[in-house]
Coordinates of C-alpha atoms in Angstrom, one line a residue:
Chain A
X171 CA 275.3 -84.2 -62.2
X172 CA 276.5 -87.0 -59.8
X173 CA 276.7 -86.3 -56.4
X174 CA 278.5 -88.9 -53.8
X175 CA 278.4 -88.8 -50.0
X176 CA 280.9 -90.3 -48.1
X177 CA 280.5 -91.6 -44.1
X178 CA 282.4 -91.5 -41.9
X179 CA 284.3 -88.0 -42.1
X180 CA 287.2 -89.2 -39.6
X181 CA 287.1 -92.7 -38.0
X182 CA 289.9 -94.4 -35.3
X183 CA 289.8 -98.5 -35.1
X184 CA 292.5 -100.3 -32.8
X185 CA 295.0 -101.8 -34.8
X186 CA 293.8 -105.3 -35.8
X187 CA 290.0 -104.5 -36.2
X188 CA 287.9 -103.7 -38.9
X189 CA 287.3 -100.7 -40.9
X190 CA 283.9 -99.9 -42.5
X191 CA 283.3 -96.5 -44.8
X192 CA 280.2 -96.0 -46.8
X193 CA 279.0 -94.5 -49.6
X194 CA 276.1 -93.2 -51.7
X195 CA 275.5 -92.3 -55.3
X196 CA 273.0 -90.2 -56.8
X197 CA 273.1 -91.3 -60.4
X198 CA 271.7 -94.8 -61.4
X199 CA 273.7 -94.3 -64.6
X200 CA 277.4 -94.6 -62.8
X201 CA 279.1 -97.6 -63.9
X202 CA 282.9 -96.9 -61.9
X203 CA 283.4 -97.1 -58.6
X204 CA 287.5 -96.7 -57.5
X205 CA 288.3 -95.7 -54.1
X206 CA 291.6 -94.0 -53.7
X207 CA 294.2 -93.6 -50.1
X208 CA 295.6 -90.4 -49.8
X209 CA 298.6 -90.8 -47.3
X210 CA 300.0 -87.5 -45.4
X211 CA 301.5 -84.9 -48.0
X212 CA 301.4 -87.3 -51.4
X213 CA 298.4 -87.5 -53.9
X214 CA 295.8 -89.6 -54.0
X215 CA 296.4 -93.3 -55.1
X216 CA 294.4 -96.1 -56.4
X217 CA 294.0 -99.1 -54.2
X218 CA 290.5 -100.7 -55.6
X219 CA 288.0 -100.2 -57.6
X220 CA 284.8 -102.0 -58.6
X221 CA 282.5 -101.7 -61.9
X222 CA 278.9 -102.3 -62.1
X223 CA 278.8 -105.7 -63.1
X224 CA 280.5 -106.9 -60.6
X225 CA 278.6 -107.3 -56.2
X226 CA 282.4 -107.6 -54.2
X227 CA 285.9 -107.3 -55.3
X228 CA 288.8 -108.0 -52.7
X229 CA 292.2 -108.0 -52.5
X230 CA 294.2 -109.3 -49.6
X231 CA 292.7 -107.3 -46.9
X232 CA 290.8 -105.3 -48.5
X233 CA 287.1 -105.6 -50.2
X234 CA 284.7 -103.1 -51.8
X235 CA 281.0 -103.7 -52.1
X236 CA 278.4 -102.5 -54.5
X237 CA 274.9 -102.4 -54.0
X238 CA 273.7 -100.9 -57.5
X239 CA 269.3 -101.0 -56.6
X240 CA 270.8 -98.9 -53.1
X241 CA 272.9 -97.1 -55.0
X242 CA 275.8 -97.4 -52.6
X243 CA 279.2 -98.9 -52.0
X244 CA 281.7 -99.6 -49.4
X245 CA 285.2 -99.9 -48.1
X246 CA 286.4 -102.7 -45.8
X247 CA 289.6 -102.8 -44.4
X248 CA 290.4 -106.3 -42.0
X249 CA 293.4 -106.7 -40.0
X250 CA 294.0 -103.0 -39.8
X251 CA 297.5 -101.9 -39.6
X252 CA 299.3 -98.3 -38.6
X253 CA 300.3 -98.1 -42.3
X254 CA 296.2 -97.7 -43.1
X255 CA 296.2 -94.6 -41.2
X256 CA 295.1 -92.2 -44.4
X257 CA 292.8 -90.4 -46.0
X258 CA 290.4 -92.6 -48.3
X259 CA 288.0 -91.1 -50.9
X260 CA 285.5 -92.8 -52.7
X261 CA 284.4 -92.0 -55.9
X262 CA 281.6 -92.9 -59.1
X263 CA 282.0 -92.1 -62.8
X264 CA 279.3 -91.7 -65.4
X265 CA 280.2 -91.3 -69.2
X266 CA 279.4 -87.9 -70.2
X267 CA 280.0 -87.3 -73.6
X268 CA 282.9 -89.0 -74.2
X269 CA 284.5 -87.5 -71.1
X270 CA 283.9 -90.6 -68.0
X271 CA 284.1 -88.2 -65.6
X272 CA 285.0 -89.0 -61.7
X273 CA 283.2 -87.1 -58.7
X274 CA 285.0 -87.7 -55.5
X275 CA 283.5 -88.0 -51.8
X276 CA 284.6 -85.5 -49.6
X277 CA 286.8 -88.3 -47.6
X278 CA 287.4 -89.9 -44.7
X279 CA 290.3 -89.7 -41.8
X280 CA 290.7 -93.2 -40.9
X281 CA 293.8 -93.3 -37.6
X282 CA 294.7 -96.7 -36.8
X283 CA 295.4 -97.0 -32.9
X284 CA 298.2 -99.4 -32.3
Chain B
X942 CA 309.8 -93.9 -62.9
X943 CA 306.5 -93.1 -64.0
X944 CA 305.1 -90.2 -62.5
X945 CA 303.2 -87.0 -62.9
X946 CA 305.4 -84.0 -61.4
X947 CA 303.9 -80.7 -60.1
X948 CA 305.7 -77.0 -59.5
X949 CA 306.1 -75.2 -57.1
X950 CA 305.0 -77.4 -54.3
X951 CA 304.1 -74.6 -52.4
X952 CA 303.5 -71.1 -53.0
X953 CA 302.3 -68.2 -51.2
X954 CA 301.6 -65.3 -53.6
X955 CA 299.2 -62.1 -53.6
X956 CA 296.1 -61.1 -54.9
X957 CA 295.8 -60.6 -57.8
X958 CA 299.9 -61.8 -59.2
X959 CA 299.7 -64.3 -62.1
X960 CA 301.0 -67.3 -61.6
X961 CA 301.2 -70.7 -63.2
X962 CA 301.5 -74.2 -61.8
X963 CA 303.6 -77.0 -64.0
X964 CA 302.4 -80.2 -64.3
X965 CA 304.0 -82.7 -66.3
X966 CA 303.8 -86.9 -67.0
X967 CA 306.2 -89.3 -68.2
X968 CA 303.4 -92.1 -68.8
X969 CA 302.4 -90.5 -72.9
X970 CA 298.8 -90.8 -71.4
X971 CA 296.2 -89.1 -73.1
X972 CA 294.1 -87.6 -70.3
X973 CA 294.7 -84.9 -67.8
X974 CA 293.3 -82.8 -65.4
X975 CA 293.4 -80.7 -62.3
X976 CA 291.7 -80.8 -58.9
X977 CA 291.6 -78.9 -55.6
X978 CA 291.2 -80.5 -52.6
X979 CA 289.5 -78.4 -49.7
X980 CA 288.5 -79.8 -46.1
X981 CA 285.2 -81.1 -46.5
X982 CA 284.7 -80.6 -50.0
X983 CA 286.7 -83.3 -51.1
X984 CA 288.3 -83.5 -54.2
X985 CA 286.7 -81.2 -57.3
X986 CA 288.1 -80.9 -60.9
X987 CA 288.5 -77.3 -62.6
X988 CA 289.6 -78.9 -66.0
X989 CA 290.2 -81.8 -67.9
X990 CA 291.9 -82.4 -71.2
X991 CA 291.1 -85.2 -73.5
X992 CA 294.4 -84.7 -75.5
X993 CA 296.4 -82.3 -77.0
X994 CA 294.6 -78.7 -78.0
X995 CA 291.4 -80.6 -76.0
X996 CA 290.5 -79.0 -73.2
X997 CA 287.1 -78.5 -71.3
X998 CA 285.5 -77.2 -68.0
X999 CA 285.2 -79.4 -64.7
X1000 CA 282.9 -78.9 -61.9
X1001 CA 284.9 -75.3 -60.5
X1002 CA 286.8 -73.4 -63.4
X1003 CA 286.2 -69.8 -62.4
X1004 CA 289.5 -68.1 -62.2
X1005 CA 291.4 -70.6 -64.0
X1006 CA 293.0 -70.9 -67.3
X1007 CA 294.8 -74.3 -69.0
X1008 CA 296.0 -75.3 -72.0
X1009 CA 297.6 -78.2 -73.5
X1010 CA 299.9 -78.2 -76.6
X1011 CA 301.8 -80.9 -75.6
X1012 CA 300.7 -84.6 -74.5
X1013 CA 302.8 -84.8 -71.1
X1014 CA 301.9 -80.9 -69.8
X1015 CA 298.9 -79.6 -68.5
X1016 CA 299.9 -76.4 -67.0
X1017 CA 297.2 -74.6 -64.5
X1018 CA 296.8 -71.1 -64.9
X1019 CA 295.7 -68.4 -62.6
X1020 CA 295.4 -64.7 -64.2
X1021 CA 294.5 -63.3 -60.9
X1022 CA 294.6 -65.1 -57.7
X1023 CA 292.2 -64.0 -55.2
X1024 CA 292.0 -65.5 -51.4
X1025 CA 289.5 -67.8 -52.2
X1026 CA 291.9 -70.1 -54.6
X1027 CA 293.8 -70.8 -51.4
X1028 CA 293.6 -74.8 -51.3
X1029 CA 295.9 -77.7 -52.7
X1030 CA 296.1 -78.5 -55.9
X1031 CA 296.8 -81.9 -57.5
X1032 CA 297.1 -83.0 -61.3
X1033 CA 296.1 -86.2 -62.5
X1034 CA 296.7 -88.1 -65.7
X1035 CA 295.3 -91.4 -67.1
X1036 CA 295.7 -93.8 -70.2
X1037 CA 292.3 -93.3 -72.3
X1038 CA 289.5 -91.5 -69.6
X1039 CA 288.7 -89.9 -66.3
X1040 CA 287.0 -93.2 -65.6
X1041 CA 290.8 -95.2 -65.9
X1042 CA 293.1 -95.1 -63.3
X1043 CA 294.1 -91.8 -62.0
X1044 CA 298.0 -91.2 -61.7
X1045 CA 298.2 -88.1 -59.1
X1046 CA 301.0 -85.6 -58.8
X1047 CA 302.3 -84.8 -55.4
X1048 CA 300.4 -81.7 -54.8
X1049 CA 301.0 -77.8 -54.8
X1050 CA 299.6 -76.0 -52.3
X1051 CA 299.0 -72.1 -52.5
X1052 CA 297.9 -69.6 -50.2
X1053 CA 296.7 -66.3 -51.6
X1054 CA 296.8 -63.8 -49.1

């Protein structure tokens, strides 16, 4: 099955700089690449994504990238602010049999210092 | 409001009691599942349901029981609890597949002592 590692586990920027988290894919076949901010004691919420076709997506201050030969993807965050302080997860779905399933990264801590 | 909603939110419990966690959406989306969330594990799904009576395994279902005879609940079921199902819990739903948006519930976390 699909396997994803996600770098950094816990990462602190000074408010205003730029956030960088990475990660990697096992399976070539993935096609779905969401990442998702978990923000202290709520669930896990949808804040970009990215499909296959597709090298760089961004919105306002934030951009993913895709590299599909490395098999790996990123997270940037510019302008950081103390409302990015979360958890962020990555993720990559590959149909399988009907069901598109999503594996998860194991997440990373990112603490804006104002 | 749409939402998926999740009870208890917490729970401690002991080995071995039943217990079920609710989880309900108001968005008539057709996919559902569950996850746990551990430190440094991430987030990994027990089960899935594709729609109603449709139900399937996820990466870690030992220990766990669901069903699904309605669209908007997707209750999780544990027959009996042991320590290592201490962890928080989150449901998820999504219009068509797990590859769509996933709506998350707020969480339910359970210690099993």
């Amino acid at each position: 099955g699909e396997n994803v590692e996600q770098h950094p586990s816990t990462l602190s920027v000074q408010e205003g700089d730029s956030a960088v988290i990475k990660c990697t894919y096992s399976d070539s076949a993935s096609n779905y690449f969401p990442w998702y901010k978990q923000e202290l004691g709520k669930g896990p919420q949808l804040i970009i994504d990215i499909r296959s076709n597709v090298g760089e997506k961004k919105d306002q201050r934030i951009a993913v990238t895709l590299n599909k030969t490395a098999k790996h993807f990123s997270l940037h965050i510019t302008e950081t602010q103390p409302e990015d302080s979360a958890v962020y997860f990555c993720a990559a779905s590959m149909s399988n049999f009907g069901n598109e399933k999503l594996t998860f990264g194991t997440g990373t801590r990112l603490t804006i210092i104002p | 409001e749409a939402q998926v909603t999740q009870n208890p939110r917490y729970l401690i419990t002991v080995t071995g009691k039943k217990l079920t966690v609710t989880c309900s959406q108001n968005m008539n989306h057709e996919y559902m599942s569950w996850y746990r969330q551990d430190p440094g594990l991430g987030l990994r799904q027990i089960y899935y349901s594709m729609n109603v009576e449709v139900t399937d395994k996820g990466d870690v279902p030992e220990g766990y029981k669901v069903s699904r005879k309605e669209k908007r609940n997707f209750p999780l079921i544990l027959e009996s609890p042991s320590p290592n199902q201490t962890s928080l819990y989150f449901c998820a739903s999504s219009r068509g597949t797990g590859a769509a948006e996933q709506y998350f519930g707020p969480g339910t976390r359970l210690t099993v002592t």
